[in-house]
Short mmCIF file of C-alpha atoms and ligand atoms in Angstrom, two decimals:
data_model
loop_
_atom_site.label_atom_id
_atom_site.label_comp_id
_atom_site.label_asym_id
_atom_site.label_seq_id
_atom_site.Cartn_x
_atom_site.Cartn_y
_atom_site.Cartn_z
CA MET I 1 27.62 157.04 119.50
CA ARG I 2 29.76 158.03 122.41
CA SER I 3 32.50 155.55 121.65
CA GLU I 4 33.38 157.35 118.41
CA ASN I 5 34.70 160.34 120.28
CA PRO I 6 37.84 159.65 122.33
CA VAL I 7 36.86 162.47 124.66
CA THR I 8 33.58 160.84 125.55
CA THR I 9 34.39 157.12 125.57
CA VAL I 10 33.18 155.49 128.75
CA LEU I 11 34.89 152.37 129.98
CA LEU I 12 32.55 149.57 130.77
CA PRO I 13 32.95 147.87 134.12
CA LYS I 14 34.60 144.50 134.10
CA ASP I 15 32.50 141.73 135.63
CA GLY I 16 31.74 142.66 139.19
CA ALA I 17 34.12 145.61 139.18
CA ALA I 18 33.12 149.22 139.72
CA PRO I 19 33.11 151.37 136.60
CA GLY I 20 36.30 153.26 136.06
CA ALA I 21 38.23 155.32 133.58
CA VAL I 22 41.84 156.34 133.06
CA ALA I 23 42.83 159.60 131.42
CA VAL I 24 46.12 161.21 130.55
CA ALA I 25 46.74 164.93 130.10
CA HIS I 26 49.78 167.14 129.62
CA PRO I 27 50.62 170.49 131.20
CA ASN I 28 50.45 173.69 129.22
CA ILE I 29 52.49 176.87 129.40
CA ALA I 30 50.68 180.14 128.84
CA LEU I 31 52.12 182.58 126.32
CA ILE I 32 49.40 185.03 127.33
CA LYS I 33 48.86 184.49 131.04
CA TYR I 34 45.81 183.81 133.11
CA TRP I 35 46.30 185.78 136.28
CA GLY I 36 43.34 186.79 138.41
CA LYS I 37 39.80 185.54 138.87
CA ARG I 38 36.67 187.64 138.71
CA ASP I 39 34.69 184.77 140.27
CA GLU I 40 36.56 182.45 142.63
CA ARG I 41 33.90 179.76 142.90
CA LEU I 42 33.27 179.41 139.18
CA VAL I 43 36.93 180.05 138.32
CA LEU I 44 36.16 182.82 135.86
CA PRO I 45 39.26 184.78 134.85
CA TRP I 46 39.65 188.49 134.27
CA THR I 47 41.34 188.00 130.93
CA ASP I 48 41.59 185.60 128.00
CA SER I 49 44.75 183.49 127.95
CA LEU I 50 46.58 181.43 125.37
CA SER I 51 48.91 178.49 125.86
CA MET I 52 50.90 175.69 124.33
CA THR I 53 50.27 172.18 125.60
CA LEU I 54 53.53 170.32 126.17
CA ASP I 55 54.68 166.86 125.14
CA VAL I 56 56.38 166.24 128.51
CA PHE I 57 55.26 165.67 132.11
CA PRO I 58 51.94 163.87 131.57
CA THR I 59 49.56 163.19 134.43
CA THR I 60 47.73 159.86 134.43
CA THR I 61 44.58 159.61 136.53
CA HIS I 62 42.44 156.59 137.28
CA VAL I 63 38.96 157.21 138.71
CA ARG I 64 36.72 154.37 139.78
CA LEU I 65 33.48 154.54 141.66
CA ASP I 66 33.67 153.12 145.15
CA PRO I 67 30.78 150.73 145.84
CA ALA I 68 31.15 151.07 149.61
CA GLY I 69 32.95 154.32 150.29
CA GLY I 70 31.52 156.99 152.59
CA GLN I 71 34.16 159.42 151.36
CA ASP I 72 36.43 159.93 148.39
CA THR I 73 39.86 158.31 148.51
CA VAL I 74 42.62 160.15 146.66
CA LEU I 75 46.14 158.93 146.00
CA LEU I 76 48.65 161.47 144.70
CA ASN I 77 51.73 159.71 143.35
CA GLY I 78 50.85 156.70 145.49
CA ALA I 79 50.41 158.57 148.78
CA PRO I 80 47.04 159.43 150.33
CA ALA I 81 46.14 163.07 149.69
CA ALA I 82 45.19 165.24 152.63
CA GLY I 83 44.47 168.89 153.43
CA GLU I 84 43.93 171.38 150.62
CA ALA I 85 44.79 168.94 147.81
CA LEU I 86 42.15 166.46 149.01
CA ARG I 87 39.61 169.23 149.57
CA ARG I 88 40.03 170.61 146.04
CA ILE I 89 39.61 167.18 144.47
CA THR I 90 36.57 166.33 146.61
CA VAL I 91 34.90 169.66 145.76
CA PHE I 92 35.59 168.92 142.11
CA LEU I 93 34.15 165.39 142.37
CA ASP I 94 31.06 166.88 144.09
CA LEU I 95 30.54 168.97 140.97
CA VAL I 96 30.85 165.92 138.73
CA ARG I 97 28.42 163.99 140.99
CA GLU I 98 25.95 166.86 140.83
CA MET I 99 26.11 166.79 137.01
CA ALA I 100 25.75 163.01 136.94
CA GLY I 101 23.03 162.83 139.61
CA SER I 102 25.17 160.39 141.59
CA ALA I 103 26.05 160.17 145.25
CA ARG I 104 28.74 157.53 144.83
CA ARG I 105 32.17 158.24 146.17
CA ALA I 106 35.26 157.71 144.08
CA VAL I 107 38.75 156.31 144.36
CA VAL I 108 41.18 158.56 142.50
CA ASP I 109 44.74 157.49 141.76
CA THR I 110 46.72 160.23 140.05
CA ARG I 111 50.34 160.20 139.00
CA ASN I 112 52.26 163.31 138.01
CA THR I 113 55.57 163.21 136.24
CA VAL I 114 56.10 166.93 136.87
CA PRO I 115 57.17 168.24 140.30
CA THR I 116 53.91 169.21 142.03
CA GLY I 117 53.41 172.85 143.05
CA ALA I 118 56.60 174.23 141.48
CA GLY I 119 55.03 176.48 138.87
CA LEU I 120 55.27 173.77 136.23
CA ALA I 121 51.56 173.48 135.64
CA SER I 122 50.86 170.25 137.54
CA SER I 123 47.36 171.51 138.34
CA ALA I 124 46.64 171.99 134.62
CA SER I 125 47.50 168.42 133.63
CA GLY I 126 46.07 167.13 136.92
CA PHE I 127 42.60 168.63 136.63
CA ALA I 128 42.40 168.04 132.88
CA ALA I 129 43.07 164.33 133.44
CA LEU I 130 40.75 164.23 136.45
CA ALA I 131 37.93 165.98 134.58
CA LEU I 132 38.12 163.51 131.71
CA ALA I 133 38.48 160.38 133.87
CA ALA I 134 35.83 161.44 136.39
CA ALA I 135 33.33 162.46 133.70
CA ALA I 136 33.76 159.06 132.05
CA ALA I 137 33.62 157.12 135.31
CA TYR I 138 30.36 158.84 136.28
CA GLY I 139 28.87 158.14 132.86
CA LEU I 140 28.88 161.71 131.57
CA ALA I 141 29.62 162.38 127.93
CA PRO I 142 30.74 165.99 127.71
CA ASP I 143 31.86 167.41 124.40
CA ALA I 144 35.27 169.08 124.33
CA THR I 145 33.84 172.50 125.24
CA ALA I 146 31.90 171.13 128.21
CA LEU I 147 34.96 169.19 129.29
CA SER I 148 37.10 172.33 129.13
CA ARG I 149 34.53 174.17 131.27
CA LEU I 150 34.51 171.31 133.74
CA ALA I 151 38.32 171.18 133.97
CA ARG I 152 38.31 174.95 134.50
CA ARG I 153 36.37 174.48 137.74
CA GLY I 154 39.25 172.41 139.12
CA SER I 155 42.00 174.76 138.02
CA GLY I 156 41.69 177.55 135.48
CA SER I 157 44.69 176.56 133.39
CA ALA I 158 43.36 172.98 133.14
CA SER I 159 40.69 174.25 130.74
CA ARG I 160 43.47 174.65 128.15
CA SER I 161 45.12 171.23 128.69
CA ILE I 162 42.05 169.51 127.25
CA PHE I 163 43.46 170.52 123.88
CA GLY I 164 46.74 169.78 122.19
CA GLY I 165 48.93 172.35 120.47
CA PHE I 166 47.86 175.93 121.13
CA ALA I 167 44.66 176.77 123.03
CA LEU I 168 42.83 179.98 123.80
CA TRP I 169 40.76 180.18 126.99
CA HIS I 170 37.96 182.70 126.63
CA ALA I 171 37.32 184.63 129.82
CA GLY I 172 33.72 185.07 128.64
CA PRO I 173 31.50 188.01 129.54
CA GLY I 174 29.40 188.71 132.61
CA THR I 175 28.85 186.82 135.81
CA GLY I 176 27.09 183.74 137.14
CA ALA I 177 25.70 180.83 135.12
CA ASP I 178 25.78 182.67 131.78
CA ALA I 179 29.44 183.49 132.23
CA ASP I 180 30.14 179.92 133.30
CA ALA I 181 28.75 178.70 129.98
CA CYS I 182 30.94 181.10 127.98
CA SER I 183 34.30 180.51 129.65
CA TYR I 184 36.13 177.64 127.97
CA ALA I 185 39.19 176.94 125.89
CA GLU I 186 39.40 175.98 122.25
CA PRO I 187 42.26 175.10 119.92
CA VAL I 188 43.89 177.84 117.87
CA SER I 189 45.98 177.27 114.81
CA SER I 190 49.59 178.29 114.86
CA GLY I 191 50.35 179.10 111.26
CA GLY I 192 52.69 176.15 110.93
CA LEU I 193 54.78 177.29 113.88
CA ASP I 194 56.49 174.33 115.55
CA PRO I 195 58.53 175.80 118.36
CA ALA I 196 60.36 174.30 121.31
CA LEU I 197 60.11 175.34 124.93
CA VAL I 198 63.34 174.84 126.81
CA ILE I 199 62.38 174.36 130.43
CA ALA I 200 64.96 175.42 132.99
CA VAL I 201 64.01 173.96 136.35
CA VAL I 202 66.09 176.11 138.66
CA ASN I 203 64.15 174.99 141.73
CA ALA I 204 61.74 172.06 141.80
CA GLY I 205 60.58 172.63 145.40
CA PRO I 206 57.02 173.66 146.22
CA LYS I 207 56.31 177.38 146.17
CA ALA I 208 55.85 179.43 149.33
CA VAL I 209 52.64 181.10 148.09
CA SER I 210 50.12 179.14 146.02
CA SER I 211 49.18 180.67 142.67
CA ARG I 212 45.60 180.79 143.88
CA GLU I 213 46.52 182.94 146.89
CA ALA I 214 48.97 185.03 144.86
CA MET I 215 46.29 185.80 142.26
CA ARG I 216 43.79 186.73 144.93
CA ARG I 217 46.28 189.07 146.57
CA THR I 218 47.28 190.60 143.24
CA VAL I 219 43.70 191.30 142.17
CA GLY I 220 42.84 192.68 145.61
CA THR I 221 45.85 194.89 146.25
CA SER I 222 48.10 195.47 143.23
CA PRO I 223 47.78 198.90 141.57
CA LEU I 224 49.36 197.32 138.48
CA PHE I 225 46.77 194.58 138.04
CA ARG I 226 44.14 196.51 136.07
CA PRO I 227 46.68 198.12 133.70
CA TRP I 228 48.24 194.69 133.04
CA ALA I 229 44.81 193.13 132.40
CA ALA I 230 44.05 195.92 129.90
CA ALA I 231 47.44 195.49 128.19
CA SER I 232 46.90 191.73 128.11
CA LYS I 233 43.88 192.23 125.83
CA ASP I 234 46.15 193.90 123.29
CA ASP I 235 48.81 191.25 123.84
CA LEU I 236 46.26 188.55 123.04
CA ALA I 237 45.16 190.23 119.82
CA ASP I 238 48.80 190.71 118.80
CA MET I 239 49.58 187.11 119.76
CA ARG I 240 46.78 185.68 117.68
CA ALA I 241 47.95 187.65 114.68
CA ALA I 242 51.59 186.61 115.23
CA LEU I 243 50.61 182.95 115.66
CA GLY I 244 48.43 183.10 112.58
CA ARG I 245 51.36 184.15 110.45
CA GLY I 246 53.76 181.76 112.21
CA ASP I 247 55.99 184.63 113.35
CA LEU I 248 58.11 183.19 116.17
CA GLU I 249 59.92 186.45 116.86
CA ALA I 250 56.66 188.32 117.49
CA VAL I 251 55.15 185.40 119.42
CA GLY I 252 58.22 185.35 121.68
CA GLU I 253 58.32 189.11 122.23
CA ILE I 254 54.65 189.25 123.13
CA ALA I 255 54.87 186.22 125.44
CA GLU I 256 57.88 187.63 127.25
CA ARG I 257 56.35 191.08 127.82
CA ASN I 258 53.08 189.54 128.99
CA ALA I 259 54.83 187.29 131.52
CA LEU I 260 57.11 190.04 132.84
CA GLY I 261 54.04 192.25 133.20
CA MET I 262 52.27 189.55 135.17
CA HIS I 263 55.23 189.28 137.55
CA ALA I 264 55.25 193.07 137.89
CA THR I 265 51.62 192.94 139.09
CA MET I 266 52.66 190.50 141.83
CA LEU I 267 55.70 192.50 142.85
CA ALA I 268 53.37 195.46 143.35
CA ALA I 269 50.89 193.43 145.45
CA ARG I 270 50.71 194.13 149.16
CA PRO I 271 52.49 192.24 150.52
CA ALA I 272 54.53 191.52 147.41
CA VAL I 273 54.66 188.05 145.84
CA ARG I 274 58.03 187.33 144.30
CA TYR I 275 58.52 184.01 142.56
CA LEU I 276 61.60 185.01 140.61
CA SER I 277 64.87 183.97 142.23
CA PRO I 278 68.50 184.97 141.53
CA ALA I 279 68.81 181.87 139.31
CA THR I 280 65.73 183.00 137.37
CA VAL I 281 67.34 186.35 136.68
CA THR I 282 70.60 184.70 135.63
CA VAL I 283 68.68 182.64 133.06
CA LEU I 284 66.80 185.76 131.89
CA ASP I 285 70.14 187.49 131.34
CA ARG I 286 71.37 184.52 129.32
CA VAL I 287 68.24 184.63 127.17
CA LEU I 288 68.92 188.30 126.43
CA ARG I 289 72.48 187.42 125.45
CA LEU I 290 71.23 184.63 123.18
CA ARG I 291 69.16 187.23 121.36
CA ALA I 292 72.18 189.49 121.10
CA GLU I 293 73.96 186.49 119.52
CA GLY I 294 71.16 186.27 116.94
CA VAL I 295 69.16 183.37 118.40
CA LEU I 296 65.40 183.84 118.70
CA ALA I 297 64.86 182.99 122.38
CA TYR I 298 62.20 184.42 124.67
CA ALA I 299 61.42 183.72 128.30
CA THR I 300 58.23 183.12 130.19
CA MET I 301 57.73 182.32 133.89
CA ASP I 302 54.72 181.17 135.86
CA ALA I 303 54.04 180.98 139.57
CA GLY I 304 57.54 179.80 140.37
CA PRO I 305 61.21 180.53 139.67
CA ASN I 306 61.54 178.22 136.66
CA VAL I 307 62.03 179.67 133.19
CA LYS I 308 60.62 178.38 129.93
CA VAL I 309 62.43 179.61 126.85
CA LEU I 310 60.55 179.70 123.58
CA CYS I 311 62.74 179.15 120.53
CA ARG I 312 62.95 177.43 117.17
CA ARG I 313 63.20 173.66 117.39
CA ALA I 314 66.40 173.88 115.38
CA ASP I 315 67.91 176.16 118.06
CA SER I 316 66.64 174.22 121.06
CA GLU I 317 69.86 172.27 121.78
CA ARG I 318 71.92 175.46 121.67
CA VAL I 319 69.43 177.27 123.90
CA ALA I 320 69.35 174.33 126.32
CA ALA I 321 73.15 174.28 126.52
CA ALA I 322 73.29 178.03 127.18
CA VAL I 323 70.65 177.82 129.89
CA ARG I 324 72.32 174.78 131.49
CA ASP I 325 75.54 176.72 131.59
CA ALA I 326 73.85 179.71 133.19
CA ALA I 327 72.08 177.65 135.86
CA PRO I 328 74.25 174.56 136.40
CA GLN I 329 72.52 173.67 139.67
CA GLY I 330 69.20 173.09 137.88
CA SER I 331 67.95 170.74 135.21
CA VAL I 332 66.98 171.57 131.65
CA LEU I 333 64.77 169.76 129.21
CA ILE I 334 63.32 170.45 125.79
CA ALA I 335 59.57 170.27 125.20
CA GLY I 336 57.49 170.65 122.08
CA PRO I 337 53.78 171.04 121.40
CA GLY I 338 51.94 168.06 122.89
CA PRO I 339 48.60 166.27 122.62
CA GLY I 340 45.24 166.98 124.22
CA ALA I 341 43.74 164.97 127.07
CA ARG I 342 42.63 161.47 126.18
CA LEU I 343 41.17 158.38 127.76
CA LEU I 344 43.23 155.23 127.87
CA SER I 345 41.37 152.16 126.81
CA GLU I 346 42.18 150.02 129.83
CA PRO I 347 42.25 151.01 133.48
CA ALA I 348 45.85 150.96 134.73
C1 DP6 X 401 50.84 181.66 136.29
O1 DP6 X 401 45.44 177.53 136.83
O2 DP6 X 401 47.11 177.05 138.66
O3 DP6 X 401 50.44 179.48 135.44
O4 DP6 X 401 42.79 178.48 138.68
O5 DP6 X 401 43.72 179.00 140.92
O6 DP6 X 401 44.03 176.71 139.97
P1 DP6 X 401 43.89 178.20 139.67
O7 DP6 X 401 45.25 178.69 139.05
P2 DP6 X 401 46.22 178.02 137.99
O8 DP6 X 401 47.06 179.31 137.58
C2 DP6 X 401 47.97 179.32 136.55
C3 DP6 X 401 48.63 180.65 136.51
C4 DP6 X 401 49.83 180.73 135.63
C5 DP6 X 401 49.47 181.35 134.27
C6 DP6 X 401 48.71 180.47 133.31
O9 DP6 X 401 48.88 179.24 133.30
O10 DP6 X 401 47.97 181.05 132.49
#
């Protein structure tokens, strides 16, 4: 009974209309980072990663099959997609078509509420929503694990946005098809931890180097990559233990060291990739001062200059005010743990 599982519900076509499905997914922020692929085509990572799905910035994606189309049509925030964005989505739809045994082209209409390409995980929510909507539109009924694997093929971090709360993406062993089957995310419990992430958007513009390119360069040239990947294994084990006992201080310390280590790998790449800006460093300094003032606050940064500060919910307003003060040119918002990807019952 597919309709019992929200992940696998398939919308029935209205009279005469092409089948379609609408899905919504939220971004996630990694506390243990994914950085580096061991297989680019299958999007297999070097290391396990662990994230929190957010309750802000959802992406809503409508996929319907095009009865006439000779090619896929993709609208990103209402504008036709072109170039690399269109290519990535078409390659992803080809994969879904291969699984479904279909040659039909699709019309994809996707709306992000997060600035695209600014290191705020738009590809995670984007490909999680696309995976769910496209699978449903093409009549597939993946379980959550298969859906996570599918989303991974669009963007690695999207594998984790299938799930709400905290999710662990297993790198999986080996290579090829066996490895593909073993690399997926699953929910992890957080020992009752209910933190906030204060997001300091110090620059919402698109990044100069895509995370995909930056990862490739880091794996290929950075002498710090292998040591970080090895340390990240320990970080993950420590993180799981800290999460399990709901220890925010340890969770924050581990997340911060893992993220700073990831940025160190990029700084040592040749040529270097530096996402952190002066405003980033100003916020990092403020976070250190908050700790000196007795507030549990820990920073993490992704492929961009923006800073996410993990703290207690009860401290989130104070942390947000401090960060706003430190980076008055930016914007600050407070996020909490959010829901997994889901289908909406009616096409938008
Ligand atoms: C720094 O998932 O965007 O946010 O798989 O190439 O699409 P691709 O990369 P992506 O990388 C995210 C990297 C990160 C860390 C993380 O989310 O774990």
